[in-house]
């Protein structure tokens, strides 16, 4: 039995803590903020409740697999239900597409956009399903220590999908620009431009269109609280408002952490906090990567978010609504190629009270708006105000209604907040982009190369960004810890 310290309480940390406690270890989670969940926090004001971080519940099979590892099911801890439509996409005023949950209705809807595209979609999604099963069953639970972990019949047969890009593959099958945007947008969750994302990642389309979008009653914070409860049942201890200011070392081992000048010894450390920040807590000679390494990585976007309380119900929207009435590629260039504030940003809106009245007053509407932006941009209140005014005007034009007069209040959240609250490198919101050169074994290592008992989990290491993959990351890190402990018995 070992004393194990887990840094941070995001989903990867919560996951790792559960797996390690299940094996009989003494596990303590230290979190700098007052609640568990990392970015999955909630903000409440005047009867409105806002998920401050993730709002999409995708890949339900991964959540089910996680809880099954502990002999239970998600429904013992929170309630989910599938959304239909999964989301609405606006392409212009009155021009929108509602994504049906049923695959046959989805194919028919594609035919309405482009003749013959329904059958092409079925073929495309069959290939995406195969890729999804390869990714989930064969790849993402590996620690990615070697490229040979990826060498298997299923991946060898798909080598062109790792060298070709998603954008080119979509364009080969579909002419309608609206369809192309629908099939390209899920890779935003991977944090990269479609033309830089390997076409193998089309498995995200299977996750989107077949596995679907779900809503957690009470918000995504309920998932974090559910996993915390599972951890408590296993013996995990949680210390809130405990910011770690240093990791102490001796030779090739981490010896403990420092909180408010107090040294806390430990035998093993797992950090689900920001990888670059965690390494900044170490002496320079004990880090895996130097500042130049991090500066050269391609990071996923940051974001400006607005949490808005409307004093009326809003018309012509879905629970998840995407506003794609401007150029996807121009906005992507403003994020990745020449980082700048976008002139005409695409943006995403969540209106959770459409599905869950508990998240707002009876006669109001809870709204969460997200604009992807380049990480590391300098921001101020004037910029946030300009973007708030911009998206309100766009929403009014696209949905055909007056909205500004019904804004009770709003709160903004941006790059500097990601840094302050989560120690996020350059204020990124989603971690490292899943480009070809930042996939699998080419991502930052799960295990420290300098300190044998220090391990990493989360969106900057394998398998990548997203809540489901964070749960996987925690399991991968815990397996590496168990290998270390078993090797030192």
Tab-separated table of C-alpha atoms in Angstrom:
chain	number	residue	atom	x	y	z
A	1	UNK	CA	0.000	0.000	0.000
A	2	UNK	CA	1.402	3.388	-1.061
A	3	UNK	CA	0.585	6.990	-0.176
A	4	UNK	CA	-0.371	8.637	-3.472
A	5	UNK	CA	-0.891	12.352	-4.094
A	6	UNK	CA	-3.106	13.438	-6.982
A	7	UNK	CA	-2.749	17.045	-8.105
A	8	UNK	CA	-5.923	18.672	-9.398
A	9	UNK	CA	-9.464	17.340	-9.509
A	10	UNK	CA	-10.329	17.456	-13.199
A	11	UNK	CA	-11.773	14.334	-14.774
A	12	UNK	CA	-8.375	12.712	-15.365
A	13	UNK	CA	-7.423	13.209	-11.715
A	14	UNK	CA	-10.780	11.948	-10.443
A	15	UNK	CA	-10.427	8.892	-12.672
A	16	UNK	CA	-6.854	8.101	-11.634
A	17	UNK	CA	-7.741	8.498	-7.957
A	18	UNK	CA	-10.561	5.959	-8.241
A	19	UNK	CA	-8.425	3.345	-9.992
A	20	UNK	CA	-5.567	3.706	-7.526
A	21	UNK	CA	-7.846	3.601	-4.487
A	22	UNK	CA	-9.478	0.466	-5.878
A	23	UNK	CA	-6.052	-1.192	-5.665
A	24	UNK	CA	-5.879	-0.422	-1.956
A	25	UNK	CA	-3.649	2.659	-1.967
A	26	UNK	CA	-4.042	5.734	0.236
A	27	UNK	CA	-5.049	8.419	-2.253
A	28	UNK	CA	-5.459	12.134	-1.558
A	29	UNK	CA	-6.596	14.630	-4.186
A	30	UNK	CA	-5.455	18.257	-3.772
A	31	UNK	CA	-7.471	20.914	-5.618
A	32	UNK	CA	-6.658	24.646	-5.738
A	33	UNK	CA	-10.319	25.652	-6.174
A	34	UNK	CA	-13.289	25.035	-3.914
A	35	UNK	CA	-15.030	22.313	-5.919
A	36	UNK	CA	-14.005	19.177	-7.791
A	37	UNK	CA	-14.219	18.842	-11.556
A	38	UNK	CA	-11.543	21.210	-12.826
A	39	UNK	CA	-13.158	23.131	-15.671
A	40	UNK	CA	-16.462	21.390	-14.930
A	41	UNK	CA	-17.596	23.969	-12.423
A	42	UNK	CA	-20.900	25.753	-12.119
A	43	UNK	CA	-21.778	29.435	-11.727
A	44	UNK	CA	-25.134	30.443	-10.217
A	45	UNK	CA	-26.813	33.842	-10.163
A	46	UNK	CA	-30.435	34.986	-9.741
A	47	UNK	CA	-31.822	31.493	-10.221
A	48	UNK	CA	-29.714	30.718	-13.308
A	49	UNK	CA	-27.095	27.929	-13.250
A	50	UNK	CA	-24.295	27.750	-15.810
A	51	UNK	CA	-21.825	25.005	-16.649
A	52	UNK	CA	-18.610	27.014	-16.824
A	53	UNK	CA	-16.682	24.357	-18.733
A	54	UNK	CA	-17.799	21.354	-20.789
A	55	UNK	CA	-21.443	21.252	-21.851
A	56	UNK	CA	-21.395	18.324	-24.330
A	57	UNK	CA	-21.793	14.767	-23.010
A	58	UNK	CA	-20.409	12.660	-25.860
A	59	UNK	CA	-19.165	9.068	-26.088
A	60	UNK	CA	-21.476	7.659	-23.405
A	61	UNK	CA	-19.882	4.235	-23.859
A	62	UNK	CA	-16.640	5.515	-22.302
A	63	UNK	CA	-18.481	6.729	-19.209
A	64	UNK	CA	-20.265	3.381	-18.993
A	65	UNK	CA	-16.951	1.541	-19.332
A	66	UNK	CA	-15.404	3.686	-16.591
A	67	UNK	CA	-18.152	2.969	-14.073
A	68	UNK	CA	-18.284	-0.709	-15.108
A	69	UNK	CA	-14.651	-0.993	-13.983
A	70	UNK	CA	-15.999	-0.393	-10.476
A	71	UNK	CA	-19.020	-2.668	-10.784
A	72	UNK	CA	-21.540	0.123	-11.207
A	73	UNK	CA	-23.265	2.310	-13.820
A	74	UNK	CA	-23.495	6.080	-14.426
A	75	UNK	CA	-27.203	6.048	-13.524
A	76	UNK	CA	-26.290	5.353	-9.898
A	77	UNK	CA	-24.631	8.781	-9.767
A	78	UNK	CA	-26.371	11.043	-12.304
A	79	UNK	CA	-29.079	11.010	-14.974
A	80	UNK	CA	-28.518	11.488	-18.702
A	81	UNK	CA	-30.827	11.523	-21.682
A	82	UNK	CA	-30.196	11.801	-25.385
A	83	UNK	CA	-31.036	15.040	-27.168
A	84	UNK	CA	-33.069	15.039	-30.373
A	85	UNK	CA	-32.056	17.060	-32.289
A	86	UNK	CA	-28.479	16.654	-31.127
A	87	UNK	CA	-27.909	20.274	-32.094
A	88	UNK	CA	-28.977	22.975	-34.535
A	89	UNK	CA	-26.540	24.622	-36.950
A	90	UNK	CA	-27.312	28.055	-38.401
A	91	UNK	CA	-25.829	28.808	-41.814
A	92	UNK	CA	-27.684	32.094	-42.311
A	93	UNK	CA	-30.883	33.893	-41.264
A	94	UNK	CA	-33.598	31.238	-41.152
A	95	UNK	CA	-31.231	28.707	-42.763
A	96	UNK	CA	-30.498	25.968	-40.270
A	97	UNK	CA	-30.090	22.227	-39.926
A	98	UNK	CA	-31.396	20.193	-36.995
A	99	UNK	CA	-29.389	16.996	-36.562
A	100	UNK	CA	-31.792	14.058	-36.041
A	101	UNK	CA	-30.848	11.379	-33.535
A	102	UNK	CA	-32.139	8.604	-35.815
A	103	UNK	CA	-29.559	7.610	-38.495
A	104	UNK	CA	-32.172	7.053	-41.209
A	105	UNK	CA	-33.747	10.448	-40.635
A	106	UNK	CA	-30.255	11.944	-40.647
A	107	UNK	CA	-29.495	10.397	-44.047
A	108	UNK	CA	-32.801	11.713	-45.412
A	109	UNK	CA	-31.979	15.174	-44.089
A	110	UNK	CA	-28.608	15.029	-45.856
A	111	UNK	CA	-30.395	14.119	-49.094
A	112	UNK	CA	-32.423	17.311	-48.716
A	113	UNK	CA	-29.171	19.281	-48.669
A	114	UNK	CA	-27.417	17.385	-51.464
A	115	UNK	CA	-29.023	14.721	-53.640
A	116	UNK	CA	-27.476	11.306	-53.044
A	117	UNK	CA	-25.559	12.390	-49.967
A	118	UNK	CA	-27.648	10.203	-47.644
A	119	UNK	CA	-26.201	6.963	-48.981
A	120	UNK	CA	-22.746	8.508	-49.072
A	121	UNK	CA	-23.172	9.447	-45.418
A	122	UNK	CA	-24.060	5.847	-44.553
A	123	UNK	CA	-20.848	4.642	-46.232
A	124	UNK	CA	-18.815	7.365	-44.557
A	125	UNK	CA	-20.204	6.518	-41.107
A	126	UNK	CA	-19.556	2.781	-41.576
A	127	UNK	CA	-15.885	3.637	-42.044
A	128	UNK	CA	-16.053	6.073	-39.118
A	129	UNK	CA	-17.538	3.336	-36.944
A	130	UNK	CA	-14.652	0.986	-37.777
A	131	UNK	CA	-12.187	3.742	-36.875
A	132	UNK	CA	-14.051	4.416	-33.635
A	133	UNK	CA	-13.835	0.793	-32.591
A	134	UNK	CA	-10.116	0.684	-33.441
A	135	UNK	CA	-9.523	3.897	-31.487
A	136	UNK	CA	-11.505	2.813	-28.423
A	137	UNK	CA	-10.710	-0.906	-28.370
A	138	UNK	CA	-7.101	-0.872	-29.580
A	139	UNK	CA	-5.474	2.545	-29.175
A	140	UNK	CA	-6.589	5.088	-26.596
A	141	UNK	CA	-6.045	2.959	-23.488
A	142	UNK	CA	-2.358	2.518	-24.345
A	143	UNK	CA	0.304	4.574	-22.580
A	144	UNK	CA	1.815	5.608	-25.956
A	145	UNK	CA	5.414	4.965	-24.921
A	146	UNK	CA	6.369	3.606	-28.346
A	147	UNK	CA	5.170	3.881	-31.958
A	148	UNK	CA	5.033	0.070	-32.006
A	149	UNK	CA	1.975	0.221	-29.756
A	150	UNK	CA	0.102	1.507	-32.806
A	151	UNK	CA	1.317	-1.228	-35.140
A	152	UNK	CA	-1.530	-3.698	-35.622
A	153	UNK	CA	-3.493	-5.003	-38.606
A	154	UNK	CA	-6.315	-2.507	-38.034
A	155	UNK	CA	-4.003	0.512	-38.149
A	156	UNK	CA	-1.615	-0.734	-40.831
A	157	UNK	CA	-4.550	-1.115	-43.204
A	158	UNK	CA	-5.424	2.536	-42.533
A	159	UNK	CA	-2.009	4.178	-42.825
A	160	UNK	CA	-3.271	6.569	-45.560
A	161	UNK	CA	-5.794	7.874	-43.017
A	162	UNK	CA	-2.943	9.033	-40.797
A	163	UNK	CA	-1.130	10.821	-43.620
A	164	UNK	CA	-4.242	12.217	-45.332
A	165	UNK	CA	-6.352	14.904	-43.684
A	166	UNK	CA	-9.989	15.004	-42.675
A	167	UNK	CA	-10.874	18.037	-44.765
A	168	UNK	CA	-9.716	16.368	-47.985
A	169	UNK	CA	-11.569	13.153	-47.131
A	170	UNK	CA	-14.839	14.994	-46.476
A	171	UNK	CA	-14.510	17.040	-49.664
A	172	UNK	CA	-14.060	13.831	-51.675
A	173	UNK	CA	-17.499	12.608	-50.612
A	174	UNK	CA	-19.623	15.745	-50.270
A	175	UNK	CA	-19.979	18.905	-52.349
A	176	UNK	CA	-22.398	20.895	-50.203
A	177	UNK	CA	-20.452	23.292	-47.997
A	178	UNK	CA	-22.987	22.965	-45.187
A	179	UNK	CA	-22.445	19.212	-45.028
A	180	UNK	CA	-18.691	19.691	-45.077
A	181	UNK	CA	-18.920	22.053	-42.122
A	182	UNK	CA	-21.066	19.587	-40.172
A	183	UNK	CA	-18.557	16.796	-40.688
A	184	UNK	CA	-15.540	18.973	-39.946
A	185	UNK	CA	-16.758	20.750	-36.832
A	186	UNK	CA	-16.350	17.857	-34.326
A	187	UNK	CA	-12.566	18.027	-34.708
A	188	UNK	CA	-12.758	21.400	-32.986
A	189	UNK	CA	-13.021	19.239	-29.865
A	190	UNK	CA	-9.626	17.808	-30.852
A	191	UNK	CA	-8.245	21.312	-31.131
A	192	UNK	CA	-6.954	21.394	-34.705
A	193	UNK	CA	-7.858	22.577	-38.186
A	194	UNK	CA	-9.556	19.866	-40.282
A	195	UNK	CA	-6.810	20.152	-42.919
A	196	UNK	CA	-4.210	19.309	-40.241
A	197	UNK	CA	-6.209	16.532	-38.590
A	198	UNK	CA	-5.571	12.961	-39.798
A	199	UNK	CA	-8.632	11.569	-41.580
A	200	UNK	CA	-8.556	8.631	-39.154
A	201	UNK	CA	-10.196	11.035	-36.718
A	202	UNK	CA	-13.406	10.803	-38.702
A	203	UNK	CA	-14.368	8.505	-35.827
A	204	UNK	CA	-15.516	11.751	-34.158
A	205	UNK	CA	-18.344	11.840	-36.708
A	206	UNK	CA	-19.476	8.434	-35.489
A	207	UNK	CA	-19.361	9.695	-31.912
A	208	UNK	CA	-21.359	12.752	-32.936
A	209	UNK	CA	-23.973	11.357	-35.306
A	210	UNK	CA	-24.484	7.780	-34.116
A	211	UNK	CA	-23.640	7.812	-30.402
A	212	UNK	CA	-25.205	11.241	-30.156
A	213	UNK	CA	-25.334	14.241	-27.851
A	214	UNK	CA	-26.664	13.760	-24.320
A	215	UNK	CA	-27.616	16.039	-21.454
A	216	UNK	CA	-26.780	15.503	-17.796
A	217	UNK	CA	-29.608	16.632	-15.539
A	218	UNK	CA	-28.309	19.415	-13.327
A	219	UNK	CA	-25.320	20.034	-15.592
A	220	UNK	CA	-21.930	18.456	-16.213
A	221	UNK	CA	-20.889	19.242	-12.655
A	222	UNK	CA	-23.065	16.275	-11.655
A	223	UNK	CA	-20.660	13.928	-13.462
A	224	UNK	CA	-17.709	15.286	-11.485
A	225	UNK	CA	-19.656	15.037	-8.236
A	226	UNK	CA	-20.683	11.485	-9.141
A	227	UNK	CA	-17.098	10.385	-9.699
A	228	UNK	CA	-16.081	12.122	-6.480
A	229	UNK	CA	-18.745	10.111	-4.635
A	230	UNK	CA	-17.458	6.926	-6.255
A	231	UNK	CA	-13.971	7.876	-5.086
A	232	UNK	CA	-15.183	8.520	-1.553
A	233	UNK	CA	-16.757	5.063	-1.530
A	234	UNK	CA	-13.328	3.698	-2.455
A	235	UNK	CA	-11.562	5.687	0.257
A	236	UNK	CA	-10.235	8.679	-1.727
A	237	UNK	CA	-9.744	11.856	0.321
A	238	UNK	CA	-10.257	15.304	-1.211
A	239	UNK	CA	-8.570	18.499	-0.027
A	240	UNK	CA	-10.133	21.614	-1.550
A	241	UNK	CA	-8.621	25.126	-1.649
A	242	UNK	CA	-5.168	23.540	-1.545
A	243	UNK	CA	-2.891	25.097	-4.143
A	244	UNK	CA	0.438	23.322	-4.545
A	245	UNK	CA	3.350	25.738	-4.845
A	246	UNK	CA	6.254	23.291	-5.212
A	247	UNK	CA	7.116	19.644	-5.765
A	248	UNK	CA	10.138	18.579	-3.717
A	249	UNK	CA	12.645	16.079	-5.078
A	250	UNK	CA	15.621	14.058	-3.957
A	251	UNK	CA	17.731	12.406	-6.641
A	252	UNK	CA	15.429	10.645	-9.102
A	253	UNK	CA	12.333	10.746	-6.888
A	254	UNK	CA	9.667	13.262	-5.945
A	255	UNK	CA	9.473	13.356	-2.174
A	256	UNK	CA	6.405	15.478	-1.575
A	257	UNK	CA	4.421	18.632	-2.236
A	258	UNK	CA	4.316	22.059	-0.635
A	259	UNK	CA	1.078	23.855	0.250
A	260	UNK	CA	1.163	27.225	2.046
A	261	UNK	CA	4.743	26.564	3.110
A	262	UNK	CA	3.850	23.161	4.549
A	263	UNK	CA	5.666	20.081	3.233
A	264	UNK	CA	3.506	16.978	2.714
A	265	UNK	CA	5.489	13.796	2.012
A	266	UNK	CA	4.250	11.236	-0.490
A	267	UNK	CA	5.450	8.109	-2.270
A	268	UNK	CA	3.885	8.716	-5.691
A	269	UNK	CA	2.504	11.813	-7.434
A	270	UNK	CA	-0.025	11.859	-10.271
A	271	UNK	CA	-0.722	15.294	-11.731
A	272	UNK	CA	-3.870	15.910	-13.698
A	273	UNK	CA	-3.199	19.630	-13.522
A	274	UNK	CA	-1.787	21.504	-16.494
A	275	UNK	CA	1.363	19.609	-17.538
A	276	UNK	CA	3.502	22.681	-18.190
A	277	UNK	CA	2.428	24.247	-14.904
A	278	UNK	CA	3.157	21.038	-12.989
A	279	UNK	CA	6.677	20.973	-14.378
A	280	UNK	CA	7.151	24.614	-13.365
A	281	UNK	CA	6.753	23.419	-9.759
A	282	UNK	CA	9.880	21.261	-10.187
A	283	UNK	CA	13.554	22.268	-10.176
A	284	UNK	CA	14.567	23.051	-13.774
A	285	UNK	CA	16.788	19.981	-14.042
A	286	UNK	CA	13.931	17.655	-13.120
A	287	UNK	CA	11.536	18.619	-15.910
A	288	UNK	CA	10.675	16.542	-18.972
A	289	UNK	CA	10.350	19.574	-21.227
A	290	UNK	CA	11.804	23.078	-21.306
A	291	UNK	CA	9.858	26.299	-22.044
A	292	UNK	CA	10.969	26.218	-25.692
A	293	UNK	CA	9.293	22.818	-26.114
A	294	UNK	CA	5.940	24.118	-24.889
A	295	UNK	CA	6.217	27.277	-26.952
A	296	UNK	CA	6.616	25.202	-30.132
A	297	UNK	CA	3.590	22.989	-29.506
A	298	UNK	CA	0.345	23.553	-31.396
A	299	UNK	CA	-2.245	24.263	-28.753
A	300	UNK	CA	-5.967	23.900	-29.060
A	301	UNK	CA	-7.970	27.119	-28.830
A	302	UNK	CA	-8.714	29.230	-25.853
A	303	UNK	CA	-12.141	30.855	-25.711
A	304	UNK	CA	-14.217	33.788	-24.660
A	305	UNK	CA	-17.343	32.603	-22.888
A	306	UNK	CA	-20.437	34.496	-21.887
A	307	UNK	CA	-22.870	33.277	-19.249
A	308	UNK	CA	-26.143	35.080	-19.928
A	309	UNK	CA	-29.426	35.184	-18.041
A	310	UNK	CA	-32.353	36.107	-20.314
A	311	UNK	CA	-35.645	37.161	-18.739
A	312	UNK	CA	-37.713	35.425	-21.423
A	313	UNK	CA	-37.759	32.166	-23.334
A	314	UNK	CA	-35.815	32.356	-26.588
A	315	UNK	CA	-37.325	31.122	-29.830
A	316	UNK	CA	-35.792	29.305	-32.809
A	317	UNK	CA	-32.975	27.599	-30.919
A	318	UNK	CA	-32.033	24.092	-29.793
A	319	UNK	CA	-30.305	22.996	-26.597
A	320	UNK	CA	-26.981	23.053	-28.500
A	321	UNK	CA	-26.891	25.655	-31.277
A	322	UNK	CA	-23.926	26.348	-33.568
A	323	UNK	CA	-23.679	29.592	-35.486
A	324	UNK	CA	-21.773	28.763	-38.674
A	325	UNK	CA	-22.903	31.687	-40.817
A	326	UNK	CA	-19.317	32.876	-41.302
A	327	UNK	CA	-16.190	31.283	-42.742
A	328	UNK	CA	-14.946	28.269	-40.788
A	329	UNK	CA	-11.547	28.464	-42.513
A	330	UNK	CA	-11.000	32.172	-41.915
A	331	UNK	CA	-11.797	31.759	-38.237
A	332	UNK	CA	-9.443	28.745	-38.055
A	333	UNK	CA	-6.670	30.798	-39.666
A	334	UNK	CA	-7.166	33.452	-36.990
A	335	UNK	CA	-6.632	30.766	-34.352
A	336	UNK	CA	-3.780	28.702	-35.801
A	337	UNK	CA	-1.988	30.425	-38.684
A	338	UNK	CA	-1.825	34.101	-37.744
A	339	UNK	CA	-3.188	34.291	-34.204
A	340	UNK	CA	-5.443	37.323	-33.862
A	341	UNK	CA	-8.880	38.279	-32.681
A	342	UNK	CA	-11.349	37.048	-35.354
A	343	UNK	CA	-13.405	39.619	-37.215
A	344	UNK	CA	-16.364	37.312	-37.893
A	345	UNK	CA	-16.133	34.413	-35.453
A	346	UNK	CA	-18.162	31.260	-35.534
A	347	UNK	CA	-19.572	30.521	-32.105
A	348	UNK	CA	-21.438	27.917	-30.108
A	349	UNK	CA	-24.363	28.402	-27.737
A	350	UNK	CA	-25.853	26.121	-25.122
A	351	UNK	CA	-29.363	26.770	-23.866
A	352	UNK	CA	-29.647	24.015	-21.238
A	353	UNK	CA	-33.017	25.202	-19.922
A	354	UNK	CA	-34.496	23.931	-23.196
A	355	UNK	CA	-34.018	20.426	-21.795
A	356	UNK	CA	-33.575	20.984	-18.063
A	357	UNK	CA	-35.836	23.572	-16.365
A	358	UNK	CA	-33.888	23.154	-13.110
A	359	UNK	CA	-31.060	25.235	-14.592
A	360	UNK	CA	-33.001	28.494	-14.752
A	361	UNK	CA	-36.131	30.348	-13.640
A	362	UNK	CA	-39.429	29.275	-15.154
A	363	UNK	CA	-39.790	32.390	-17.328
A	364	UNK	CA	-36.106	32.771	-18.212
A	365	UNK	CA	-33.456	31.192	-20.434
A	366	UNK	CA	-29.960	30.158	-19.382
A	367	UNK	CA	-27.399	30.717	-22.152
A	368	UNK	CA	-23.717	29.794	-22.431
A	369	UNK	CA	-21.878	31.245	-25.429
A	370	UNK	CA	-18.397	30.135	-26.505
A	371	UNK	CA	-16.195	31.810	-29.115
A	372	UNK	CA	-12.995	29.835	-29.916
A	373	UNK	CA	-9.939	32.104	-29.931
A	374	UNK	CA	-6.194	31.714	-30.256
A	375	UNK	CA	-4.476	31.026	-26.930
A	376	UNK	CA	-2.214	33.685	-25.506
A	377	UNK	CA	-3.957	36.755	-26.944
A	378	UNK	CA	-4.059	39.849	-24.796
A	379	UNK	CA	-7.615	40.589	-23.740
A	380	UNK	CA	-9.439	43.276	-21.804
A	381	UNK	CA	-12.970	44.250	-20.842
A	382	UNK	CA	-13.409	46.352	-23.993
A	383	UNK	CA	-12.634	43.381	-26.252
A	384	UNK	CA	-15.055	41.172	-24.332
A	385	UNK	CA	-17.771	43.843	-24.536
A	386	UNK	CA	-17.261	44.181	-28.300
A	387	UNK	CA	-17.611	40.437	-28.810
A	388	UNK	CA	-20.665	40.267	-26.581
A	389	UNK	CA	-22.343	43.001	-28.640
A	390	UNK	CA	-21.298	41.207	-31.831
A	391	UNK	CA	-22.738	37.801	-30.937
A	392	UNK	CA	-25.996	39.311	-29.632
A	393	UNK	CA	-26.476	41.122	-32.976
A	394	UNK	CA	-25.714	37.918	-34.892
A	395	UNK	CA	-28.078	35.831	-32.781
A	396	UNK	CA	-30.834	38.392	-33.252
A	397	UNK	CA	-30.342	38.387	-37.027
A	398	UNK	CA	-30.113	34.612	-37.386
A	399	UNK	CA	-32.969	33.660	-35.065
A	400	UNK	CA	-35.249	36.547	-36.014
A	401	UNK	CA	-35.963	38.056	-32.599
A	402	UNK	CA	-34.963	40.863	-30.267
A	403	UNK	CA	-32.642	39.651	-27.507
A	404	UNK	CA	-30.665	42.595	-26.133
A	405	UNK	CA	-33.644	44.050	-24.264
A	406	UNK	CA	-34.082	40.783	-22.356
A	407	UNK	CA	-30.532	40.356	-21.027
A	408	UNK	CA	-30.836	40.433	-17.237
A	409	UNK	CA	-27.091	40.051	-16.746
A	410	UNK	CA	-24.033	38.424	-18.244
A	411	UNK	CA	-20.618	37.341	-17.051
A	412	UNK	CA	-17.600	36.941	-19.323
A	413	UNK	CA	-14.764	34.452	-19.006
A	414	UNK	CA	-11.588	34.387	-21.057
A	415	UNK	CA	-7.957	33.479	-21.510
A	416	UNK	CA	-6.729	35.213	-18.357
A	417	UNK	CA	-9.389	33.389	-16.335
A	418	UNK	CA	-8.211	30.008	-17.669
A	419	UNK	CA	-4.717	30.929	-16.505
A	420	UNK	CA	-5.849	32.206	-13.111
A	421	UNK	CA	-8.286	29.398	-12.300
A	422	UNK	CA	-6.578	26.397	-13.915
A	423	UNK	CA	-2.946	27.435	-14.486
A	424	UNK	CA	-3.659	26.741	-18.148
A	425	UNK	CA	-0.677	27.208	-20.484
A	426	UNK	CA	-1.311	30.393	-22.526
A	427	UNK	CA	-4.896	30.185	-21.312
A	428	UNK	CA	-5.774	27.306	-23.646
A	429	UNK	CA	-9.193	25.752	-23.087
A	430	UNK	CA	-8.749	22.315	-24.693
A	431	UNK	CA	-5.100	21.278	-24.343
A	432	UNK	CA	-2.779	20.245	-27.177
A	433	UNK	CA	-4.169	19.978	-30.681
A	434	UNK	CA	-4.393	16.413	-32.032
A	435	UNK	CA	-2.299	17.002	-35.132
A	436	UNK	CA	-0.359	14.118	-36.686
A	437	UNK	CA	2.853	15.249	-34.951
A	438	UNK	CA	1.046	15.478	-31.597
A	439	UNK	CA	-0.740	12.133	-31.619
A	440	UNK	CA	-0.140	9.107	-29.373
A	441	UNK	CA	3.569	8.593	-28.565
A	442	UNK	CA	4.349	12.105	-29.862
A	443	UNK	CA	2.377	13.720	-27.057
A	444	UNK	CA	4.025	14.596	-23.703
A	445	UNK	CA	4.903	11.485	-21.735
A	446	UNK	CA	2.637	9.993	-19.068
A	447	UNK	CA	5.684	9.295	-16.925
A	448	UNK	CA	8.451	11.653	-15.865
A	449	UNK	CA	11.792	10.846	-17.456
A	450	UNK	CA	13.666	12.359	-14.509
A	451	UNK	CA	11.597	11.283	-11.502
A	452	UNK	CA	10.498	7.669	-11.409
A	453	UNK	CA	7.490	8.248	-9.151
A	454	UNK	CA	5.928	11.251	-10.947
A	455	UNK	CA	3.154	10.683	-13.489
A	456	UNK	CA	0.914	12.874	-15.632
A	457	UNK	CA	-2.689	12.698	-16.795
A	458	UNK	CA	-5.007	15.117	-18.569
A	459	UNK	CA	-5.502	16.914	-21.836
A	460	UNK	CA	-1.816	17.671	-22.518
A	461	UNK	CA	-0.835	14.011	-22.512
A	462	UNK	CA	-2.480	10.909	-23.993
A	463	UNK	CA	-4.996	10.327	-25.363
A	464	UNK	CA	-5.964	13.999	-25.768
A	465	UNK	CA	-8.591	16.666	-25.088
A	466	UNK	CA	-12.173	16.032	-24.022
A	467	UNK	CA	-14.029	14.728	-20.977
A	468	UNK	CA	-14.287	11.076	-22.108
A	469	UNK	CA	-10.601	10.967	-23.025
A	470	UNK	CA	-9.741	12.545	-19.665
A	471	UNK	CA	-11.357	9.556	-17.943
A	472	UNK	CA	-9.232	7.305	-20.152
A	473	UNK	CA	-6.128	9.363	-19.359
A	474	UNK	CA	-6.672	8.787	-15.657
A	475	UNK	CA	-6.856	5.040	-16.221
A	476	UNK	CA	-3.720	5.064	-18.391
A	477	UNK	CA	-1.794	7.028	-15.751
A	478	UNK	CA	-2.998	4.747	-12.951
A	479	UNK	CA	-1.826	1.688	-14.906
A	480	UNK	CA	1.627	3.261	-15.261
A	481	UNK	CA	1.664	3.931	-11.515
A	482	UNK	CA	0.717	0.322	-10.756
A	483	UNK	CA	3.509	-0.935	-13.020
A	484	UNK	CA	5.943	1.290	-11.104
A	485	UNK	CA	4.709	0.130	-7.700
A	486	UNK	CA	4.721	-3.540	-8.726
A	487	UNK	CA	8.281	-3.141	-9.995
A	488	UNK	CA	9.444	-1.762	-6.640
A	489	UNK	CA	7.871	-4.302	-4.310
